[in-house]
Amino acid sequence: MDRNDTTLRLLSTSDLAGLDISLTDVVDTIEQAYRTLAAGRSDNPRKLTVKPADGHSVAYAMLGRDGVREVVAVKTSYKHGLREERERQHYYTTLTLYDDVTGLPVAMMDCSRIGSLRTPAVSALLARECAAPDASTALVIGTGTQGRLALPFLLTTLPRLDRLLLCGTHPDGVAAVRAELARHFPGRQVELVTDLKAAAREADVIVATAGPHTPAAVEAGWLRPGATAILVGHGLAPSTLHRADRVIATSEAQMRVTGTDMADAEGKLPAVDLELPVVVSGVSRARTATGQRIFAYNSGLVVTDIALGHRFAQLALDQGLGTEVSLWK
């Protein structure tokens, strides 16, 4: 990356769409970001949230610094129409990177593809760290953006999985899940399930990615001993959190901001046993007994967006993609 470039490179959705990056590359990039954060070399302050009283929209602002890449970045996220069906919602997210060595801007980009890769990769890291040693069956709930890559990323970090289950009701979404699985892992098959309770009882790893309107809600009593339940969107009942033997989160502070729908009748959330950066760094283990039922909360940390966004910016600049703008002239 040219540290003498005084212009801001704008990278659009189409600029980023054609960049080729492997699932392993994504996982490794995000894992390094967690390790750097755990070592105290990066900064990831709590996100800011704005939400109107009627709940029709939500906006987040996140600032962070990557100590390995020496990059500072700001991410914004705005979603409108939360009470509408998915196709009627509007969602915009951006990431702006600054070089903390030269003090110059690096790039401003659409962050949607970064998020669509980062989130299932984080779920896969949670699964790798939390799953029981003999885990063989995975269940994904939801077929939206996060559900479509959940299984390929799970197979990247847990190649021993031999049975893949999917709970989804949107035909296009189900087809997209199958297509992504075939693209990354040709020959692997996914079973579409209609009885969520029965599927949950058989699953060693559950990744809940459904939207807010889903009727799916796995209860704690449905989970088998040793199961790991990972919440990304919706699809798990609060009991899976409150009755868990262990609670792991990417960030306890962020869980208390974005996980309020999982609170008990008194509006409280249980304490988190460990955060993922500490687990990934090897300082502590997520699972301390084979039969523990673990709840894991994936809220996303901006340092992972920064690391992956910087990787995309490098790839894009190497290929001459994007539009240069002299924004401050």
PDB file of C-alpha atoms in Angstrom, residues 44-242:
ATOM      1  CA  ASN A  44     -11.686  -1.421  20.331  1.00  0.00           C
ATOM      2  CA  PRO A  45     -13.892   1.030  22.295  1.00  0.00           C
ATOM      3  CA  ARG A  46     -17.546   0.307  22.909  1.00  0.00           C
ATOM      4  CA  LYS A  47     -19.790   1.149  19.969  1.00  0.00           C
ATOM      5  CA  LEU A  48     -22.171   4.113  19.994  1.00  0.00           C
ATOM      6  CA  THR A  49     -25.832   3.463  19.226  1.00  0.00           C
ATOM      7  CA  VAL A  50     -28.720   5.662  18.134  1.00  0.00           C
ATOM      8  CA  LYS A  51     -32.242   4.224  17.936  1.00  0.00           C
ATOM      9  CA  PRO A  52     -35.537   6.175  17.753  1.00  0.00           C
ATOM     10  CA  ALA A  53     -38.257   5.472  20.301  1.00  0.00           C
ATOM     11  CA  ASP A  54     -40.442   3.608  17.811  1.00  0.00           C
ATOM     12  CA  GLY A  55     -37.551   1.345  16.803  1.00  0.00           C
ATOM     13  CA  HIS A  56     -37.898   1.822  13.051  1.00  0.00           C
ATOM     14  CA  SER A  57     -34.135   2.243  12.565  1.00  0.00           C
ATOM     15  CA  VAL A  58     -30.815   1.762  14.307  1.00  0.00           C
ATOM     16  CA  ALA A  59     -27.397   3.311  13.725  1.00  0.00           C
ATOM     17  CA  TYR A  60     -23.967   2.424  15.089  1.00  0.00           C
ATOM     18  CA  ALA A  61     -20.613   4.194  15.056  1.00  0.00           C
ATOM     19  CA  MET A  62     -17.422   2.264  15.821  1.00  0.00           C
ATOM     20  CA  LEU A  63     -13.855   3.521  16.148  1.00  0.00           C
ATOM     21  CA  GLY A  64     -10.783   1.332  16.446  1.00  0.00           C
ATOM     22  CA  ARG A  65      -7.055   0.950  15.899  1.00  0.00           C
ATOM     23  CA  ASP A  66      -5.154  -2.063  14.570  1.00  0.00           C
ATOM     24  CA  GLY A  67      -1.735  -2.258  16.217  1.00  0.00           C
ATOM     25  CA  VAL A  68      -0.242  -4.685  13.678  1.00  0.00           C
ATOM     26  CA  ARG A  69      -1.255  -2.775  10.566  1.00  0.00           C
ATOM     27  CA  GLU A  70      -0.955   0.606  12.297  1.00  0.00           C
ATOM     28  CA  VAL A  71      -4.308   1.669  10.930  1.00  0.00           C
ATOM     29  CA  VAL A  72      -7.076   3.707  12.529  1.00  0.00           C
ATOM     30  CA  ALA A  73     -10.607   3.328  11.187  1.00  0.00           C
ATOM     31  CA  VAL A  74     -14.187   4.407  11.667  1.00  0.00           C
ATOM     32  CA  LYS A  75     -17.109   2.165  10.764  1.00  0.00           C
ATOM     33  CA  THR A  76     -20.692   3.359  10.451  1.00  0.00           C
ATOM     34  CA  SER A  77     -23.796   1.201  10.182  1.00  0.00           C
ATOM     35  CA  TYR A  78     -27.364   2.325   9.522  1.00  0.00           C
ATOM     36  CA  LYS A  79     -30.421   0.113   9.060  1.00  0.00           C
ATOM     37  CA  HIS A  80     -33.893   1.462   8.337  1.00  0.00           C
ATOM     38  CA  GLY A  81     -37.200  -0.399   8.349  1.00  0.00           C
ATOM     39  CA  LEU A  82     -36.484  -2.848  11.153  1.00  0.00           C
ATOM     40  CA  ARG A  83     -40.160  -3.733  11.463  1.00  0.00           C
ATOM     41  CA  GLU A  84     -40.474  -4.407   7.739  1.00  0.00           C
ATOM     42  CA  GLU A  85     -39.765  -7.553   5.780  1.00  0.00           C
ATOM     43  CA  ARG A  86     -36.131  -8.018   4.722  1.00  0.00           C
ATOM     44  CA  GLU A  87     -36.670  -6.868   1.138  1.00  0.00           C
ATOM     45  CA  ARG A  88     -38.133  -3.544   2.328  1.00  0.00           C
ATOM     46  CA  GLN A  89     -35.274  -2.680   4.666  1.00  0.00           C
ATOM     47  CA  HIS A  90     -32.436  -0.287   3.841  1.00  0.00           C
ATOM     48  CA  TYR A  91     -28.930  -0.971   5.114  1.00  0.00           C
ATOM     49  CA  TYR A  92     -25.789   1.082   4.582  1.00  0.00           C
ATOM     50  CA  THR A  93     -22.400   0.522   6.177  1.00  0.00           C
ATOM     51  CA  THR A  94     -19.018   2.107   5.487  1.00  0.00           C
ATOM     52  CA  LEU A  95     -15.437   1.743   6.685  1.00  0.00           C
ATOM     53  CA  THR A  96     -12.870   4.550   6.452  1.00  0.00           C
ATOM     54  CA  LEU A  97      -9.205   3.666   6.999  1.00  0.00           C
ATOM     55  CA  TYR A  98      -6.363   6.007   7.962  1.00  0.00           C
ATOM     56  CA  ASP A  99      -2.648   5.203   8.006  1.00  0.00           C
ATOM     57  CA  ASP A 100      -1.416   5.838  11.550  1.00  0.00           C
ATOM     58  CA  VAL A 101       2.216   6.048  10.418  1.00  0.00           C
ATOM     59  CA  THR A 102       1.867   8.824   7.839  1.00  0.00           C
ATOM     60  CA  GLY A 103      -1.417  10.251   9.066  1.00  0.00           C
ATOM     61  CA  LEU A 104      -2.855   9.979   5.554  1.00  0.00           C
ATOM     62  CA  PRO A 105      -6.205   8.525   4.476  1.00  0.00           C
ATOM     63  CA  VAL A 106      -6.095   5.068   2.924  1.00  0.00           C
ATOM     64  CA  ALA A 107      -9.590   4.195   1.690  1.00  0.00           C
ATOM     65  CA  MET A 108     -13.291   4.523   2.285  1.00  0.00           C
ATOM     66  CA  MET A 109     -15.309   1.483   1.332  1.00  0.00           C
ATOM     67  CA  ASP A 110     -18.663  -0.179   1.404  1.00  0.00           C
ATOM     68  CA  CYS A 111     -18.421  -2.507   4.398  1.00  0.00           C
ATOM     69  CA  SER A 112     -21.224  -4.895   3.480  1.00  0.00           C
ATOM     70  CA  ARG A 113     -19.049  -7.618   1.938  1.00  0.00           C
ATOM     71  CA  ILE A 114     -16.547  -7.294   4.765  1.00  0.00           C
ATOM     72  CA  GLY A 115     -19.349  -7.830   7.276  1.00  0.00           C
ATOM     73  CA  SER A 116     -20.822 -10.700   5.289  1.00  0.00           C
ATOM     74  CA  LEU A 117     -17.475 -12.508   5.549  1.00  0.00           C
ATOM     75  CA  ARG A 118     -16.346 -11.328   8.973  1.00  0.00           C
ATOM     76  CA  THR A 119     -19.452 -12.389  10.876  1.00  0.00           C
ATOM     77  CA  PRO A 120     -19.634 -16.057   9.771  1.00  0.00           C
ATOM     78  CA  ALA A 121     -15.856 -16.295  10.161  1.00  0.00           C
ATOM     79  CA  VAL A 122     -16.169 -15.136  13.779  1.00  0.00           C
ATOM     80  CA  SER A 123     -18.962 -17.674  14.347  1.00  0.00           C
ATOM     81  CA  ALA A 124     -16.646 -20.347  12.955  1.00  0.00           C
ATOM     82  CA  LEU A 125     -13.880 -19.291  15.346  1.00  0.00           C
ATOM     83  CA  LEU A 126     -16.371 -19.412  18.238  1.00  0.00           C
ATOM     84  CA  ALA A 127     -17.397 -22.895  17.111  1.00  0.00           C
ATOM     85  CA  ARG A 128     -13.783 -24.051  16.882  1.00  0.00           C
ATOM     86  CA  GLU A 129     -13.011 -22.821  20.382  1.00  0.00           C
ATOM     87  CA  CYS A 130     -16.273 -23.851  22.058  1.00  0.00           C
ATOM     88  CA  ALA A 131     -17.348 -27.079  20.358  1.00  0.00           C
ATOM     89  CA  ALA A 132     -16.959 -30.414  22.134  1.00  0.00           C
ATOM     90  CA  PRO A 133     -14.052 -32.532  20.844  1.00  0.00           C
ATOM     91  CA  ASP A 134     -16.394 -35.040  19.186  1.00  0.00           C
ATOM     92  CA  ALA A 135     -18.732 -32.472  17.565  1.00  0.00           C
ATOM     93  CA  SER A 136     -19.976 -33.831  14.250  1.00  0.00           C
ATOM     94  CA  THR A 137     -23.340 -32.186  13.505  1.00  0.00           C
ATOM     95  CA  ALA A 138     -23.967 -28.500  12.796  1.00  0.00           C
ATOM     96  CA  LEU A 139     -27.307 -26.714  12.506  1.00  0.00           C
ATOM     97  CA  VAL A 140     -27.676 -23.278  10.901  1.00  0.00           C
ATOM     98  CA  ILE A 141     -30.881 -21.314  11.504  1.00  0.00           C
ATOM     99  CA  GLY A 142     -31.629 -18.707   8.847  1.00  0.00           C
ATOM    100  CA  THR A 143     -30.743 -18.262   5.180  1.00  0.00           C
ATOM    101  CA  GLY A 144     -30.019 -14.538   4.969  1.00  0.00           C
ATOM    102  CA  THR A 145     -26.653 -12.890   4.403  1.00  0.00           C
ATOM    103  CA  GLN A 146     -25.039 -14.476   7.468  1.00  0.00           C
ATOM    104  CA  GLY A 147     -26.639 -17.882   7.030  1.00  0.00           C
ATOM    105  CA  ARG A 148     -25.390 -18.337   3.492  1.00  0.00           C
ATOM    106  CA  LEU A 149     -21.718 -18.591   4.386  1.00  0.00           C
ATOM    107  CA  ALA A 150     -22.125 -20.072   7.856  1.00  0.00           C
ATOM    108  CA  LEU A 151     -21.604 -23.684   6.788  1.00  0.00           C
ATOM    109  CA  PRO A 152     -18.556 -23.108   4.545  1.00  0.00           C
ATOM    110  CA  PHE A 153     -16.837 -21.195   7.346  1.00  0.00           C
ATOM    111  CA  LEU A 154     -17.777 -23.860   9.902  1.00  0.00           C
ATOM    112  CA  LEU A 155     -16.228 -26.519   7.689  1.00  0.00           C
ATOM    113  CA  THR A 156     -13.109 -24.356   7.401  1.00  0.00           C
ATOM    114  CA  THR A 157     -12.511 -24.345  11.168  1.00  0.00           C
ATOM    115  CA  LEU A 158     -14.209 -27.674  11.989  1.00  0.00           C
ATOM    116  CA  PRO A 159     -13.465 -29.980   9.047  1.00  0.00           C
ATOM    117  CA  ARG A 160     -14.552 -32.996  11.111  1.00  0.00           C
ATOM    118  CA  LEU A 161     -18.228 -31.999  10.844  1.00  0.00           C
ATOM    119  CA  ASP A 162     -19.970 -34.712   8.863  1.00  0.00           C
ATOM    120  CA  ARG A 163     -23.642 -33.743   9.087  1.00  0.00           C
ATOM    121  CA  LEU A 164     -24.957 -30.322   8.090  1.00  0.00           C
ATOM    122  CA  LEU A 165     -28.508 -29.205   8.918  1.00  0.00           C
ATOM    123  CA  LEU A 166     -30.362 -26.083   7.796  1.00  0.00           C
ATOM    124  CA  CYS A 167     -33.550 -24.507   9.129  1.00  0.00           C
ATOM    125  CA  GLY A 168     -34.933 -21.945   6.686  1.00  0.00           C
ATOM    126  CA  THR A 169     -38.212 -21.070   5.003  1.00  0.00           C
ATOM    127  CA  HIS A 170     -37.221 -18.764   2.130  1.00  0.00           C
ATOM    128  CA  PRO A 171     -36.688 -20.816  -1.071  1.00  0.00           C
ATOM    129  CA  ASP A 172     -34.207 -18.323  -2.537  1.00  0.00           C
ATOM    130  CA  GLY A 173     -32.244 -18.295   0.715  1.00  0.00           C
ATOM    131  CA  VAL A 174     -32.140 -22.087   0.907  1.00  0.00           C
ATOM    132  CA  ALA A 175     -30.935 -22.237  -2.686  1.00  0.00           C
ATOM    133  CA  ALA A 176     -28.241 -19.658  -1.908  1.00  0.00           C
ATOM    134  CA  VAL A 177     -27.027 -21.675   1.105  1.00  0.00           C
ATOM    135  CA  ARG A 178     -26.763 -24.783  -1.067  1.00  0.00           C
ATOM    136  CA  ALA A 179     -24.950 -22.843  -3.801  1.00  0.00           C
ATOM    137  CA  GLU A 180     -22.362 -21.381  -1.412  1.00  0.00           C
ATOM    138  CA  LEU A 181     -21.730 -24.789   0.134  1.00  0.00           C
ATOM    139  CA  ALA A 182     -21.262 -26.355  -3.299  1.00  0.00           C
ATOM    140  CA  ARG A 183     -18.932 -23.534  -4.377  1.00  0.00           C
ATOM    141  CA  HIS A 184     -16.604 -23.870  -1.409  1.00  0.00           C
ATOM    142  CA  PHE A 185     -17.024 -27.561  -0.553  1.00  0.00           C
ATOM    143  CA  PRO A 186     -18.124 -29.494  -3.643  1.00  0.00           C
ATOM    144  CA  GLY A 187     -19.781 -32.763  -2.782  1.00  0.00           C
ATOM    145  CA  ARG A 188     -20.966 -31.754   0.677  1.00  0.00           C
ATOM    146  CA  GLN A 189     -24.718 -31.840   1.231  1.00  0.00           C
ATOM    147  CA  VAL A 190     -27.005 -29.972   3.612  1.00  0.00           C
ATOM    148  CA  GLU A 191     -30.251 -31.385   5.020  1.00  0.00           C
ATOM    149  CA  LEU A 192     -33.225 -29.018   5.165  1.00  0.00           C
ATOM    150  CA  VAL A 193     -35.085 -29.593   8.437  1.00  0.00           C
ATOM    151  CA  THR A 194     -38.640 -28.678   9.370  1.00  0.00           C
ATOM    152  CA  ASP A 195     -38.702 -29.899  12.963  1.00  0.00           C
ATOM    153  CA  LEU A 196     -36.425 -27.398  14.723  1.00  0.00           C
ATOM    154  CA  LYS A 197     -36.720 -29.056  18.128  1.00  0.00           C
ATOM    155  CA  ALA A 198     -35.660 -32.445  16.791  1.00  0.00           C
ATOM    156  CA  ALA A 199     -32.800 -30.906  14.809  1.00  0.00           C
ATOM    157  CA  ALA A 200     -31.568 -28.936  17.823  1.00  0.00           C
ATOM    158  CA  ARG A 201     -31.491 -32.108  19.909  1.00  0.00           C
ATOM    159  CA  GLU A 202     -29.138 -33.684  17.367  1.00  0.00           C
ATOM    160  CA  ALA A 203     -26.835 -30.708  16.796  1.00  0.00           C
ATOM    161  CA  ASP A 204     -23.444 -30.279  18.434  1.00  0.00           C
ATOM    162  CA  VAL A 205     -23.093 -26.750  17.073  1.00  0.00           C
ATOM    163  CA  ILE A 206     -25.986 -24.370  16.389  1.00  0.00           C
ATOM    164  CA  VAL A 207     -25.495 -21.049  14.619  1.00  0.00           C
ATOM    165  CA  ALA A 208     -28.586 -18.819  14.782  1.00  0.00           C
ATOM    166  CA  THR A 209     -28.517 -16.195  12.020  1.00  0.00           C
ATOM    167  CA  ALA A 210     -32.236 -15.638  11.383  1.00  0.00           C
ATOM    168  CA  GLY A 211     -33.871 -12.232  11.074  1.00  0.00           C
ATOM    169  CA  PRO A 212     -35.949 -10.530  13.786  1.00  0.00           C
ATOM    170  CA  HIS A 213     -39.255 -11.791  12.401  1.00  0.00           C
ATOM    171  CA  THR A 214     -38.366 -15.477  12.671  1.00  0.00           C
ATOM    172  CA  PRO A 215     -40.636 -17.737  14.720  1.00  0.00           C
ATOM    173  CA  ALA A 216     -37.643 -20.019  15.378  1.00  0.00           C
ATOM    174  CA  ALA A 217     -36.499 -20.043  18.998  1.00  0.00           C
ATOM    175  CA  VAL A 218     -34.400 -22.943  20.254  1.00  0.00           C
ATOM    176  CA  GLU A 219     -34.945 -23.496  23.988  1.00  0.00           C
ATOM    177  CA  ALA A 220     -32.262 -24.537  26.456  1.00  0.00           C
ATOM    178  CA  GLY A 221     -34.054 -27.813  27.132  1.00  0.00           C
ATOM    179  CA  TRP A 222     -33.636 -28.816  23.503  1.00  0.00           C
ATOM    180  CA  LEU A 223     -29.842 -28.713  23.623  1.00  0.00           C
ATOM    181  CA  ARG A 224     -27.902 -31.925  24.008  1.00  0.00           C
ATOM    182  CA  PRO A 225     -25.056 -32.185  26.549  1.00  0.00           C
ATOM    183  CA  GLY A 226     -21.916 -30.606  25.112  1.00  0.00           C
ATOM    184  CA  ALA A 227     -23.816 -28.451  22.609  1.00  0.00           C
ATOM    185  CA  THR A 228     -22.590 -25.015  21.564  1.00  0.00           C
ATOM    186  CA  ALA A 229     -25.242 -22.423  20.635  1.00  0.00           C
ATOM    187  CA  ILE A 230     -23.932 -19.357  18.791  1.00  0.00           C
ATOM    188  CA  LEU A 231     -26.169 -16.313  18.439  1.00  0.00           C
ATOM    189  CA  VAL A 232     -25.546 -13.993  15.483  1.00  0.00           C
ATOM    190  CA  GLY A 233     -29.039 -12.675  14.800  1.00  0.00           C
ATOM    191  CA  HIS A 234     -32.135 -14.477  16.051  1.00  0.00           C
ATOM    192  CA  GLY A 235     -33.241 -18.073  16.500  1.00  0.00           C
ATOM    193  CA  LEU A 236     -32.257 -18.835  20.100  1.00  0.00           C
ATOM    194  CA  ALA A 237     -34.549 -18.317  23.088  1.00  0.00           C
ATOM    195  CA  PRO A 238     -33.163 -16.394  26.096  1.00  0.00           C
ATOM    196  CA  SER A 239     -33.113 -19.646  28.082  1.00  0.00           C
ATOM    197  CA  THR A 240     -30.122 -20.855  26.015  1.00  0.00           C
ATOM    198  CA  LEU A 241     -28.146 -17.962  27.493  1.00  0.00           C
ATOM    199  CA  HIS A 242     -29.470 -17.968  31.053  1.00  0.00           C
TER     200      HIS A 242
END
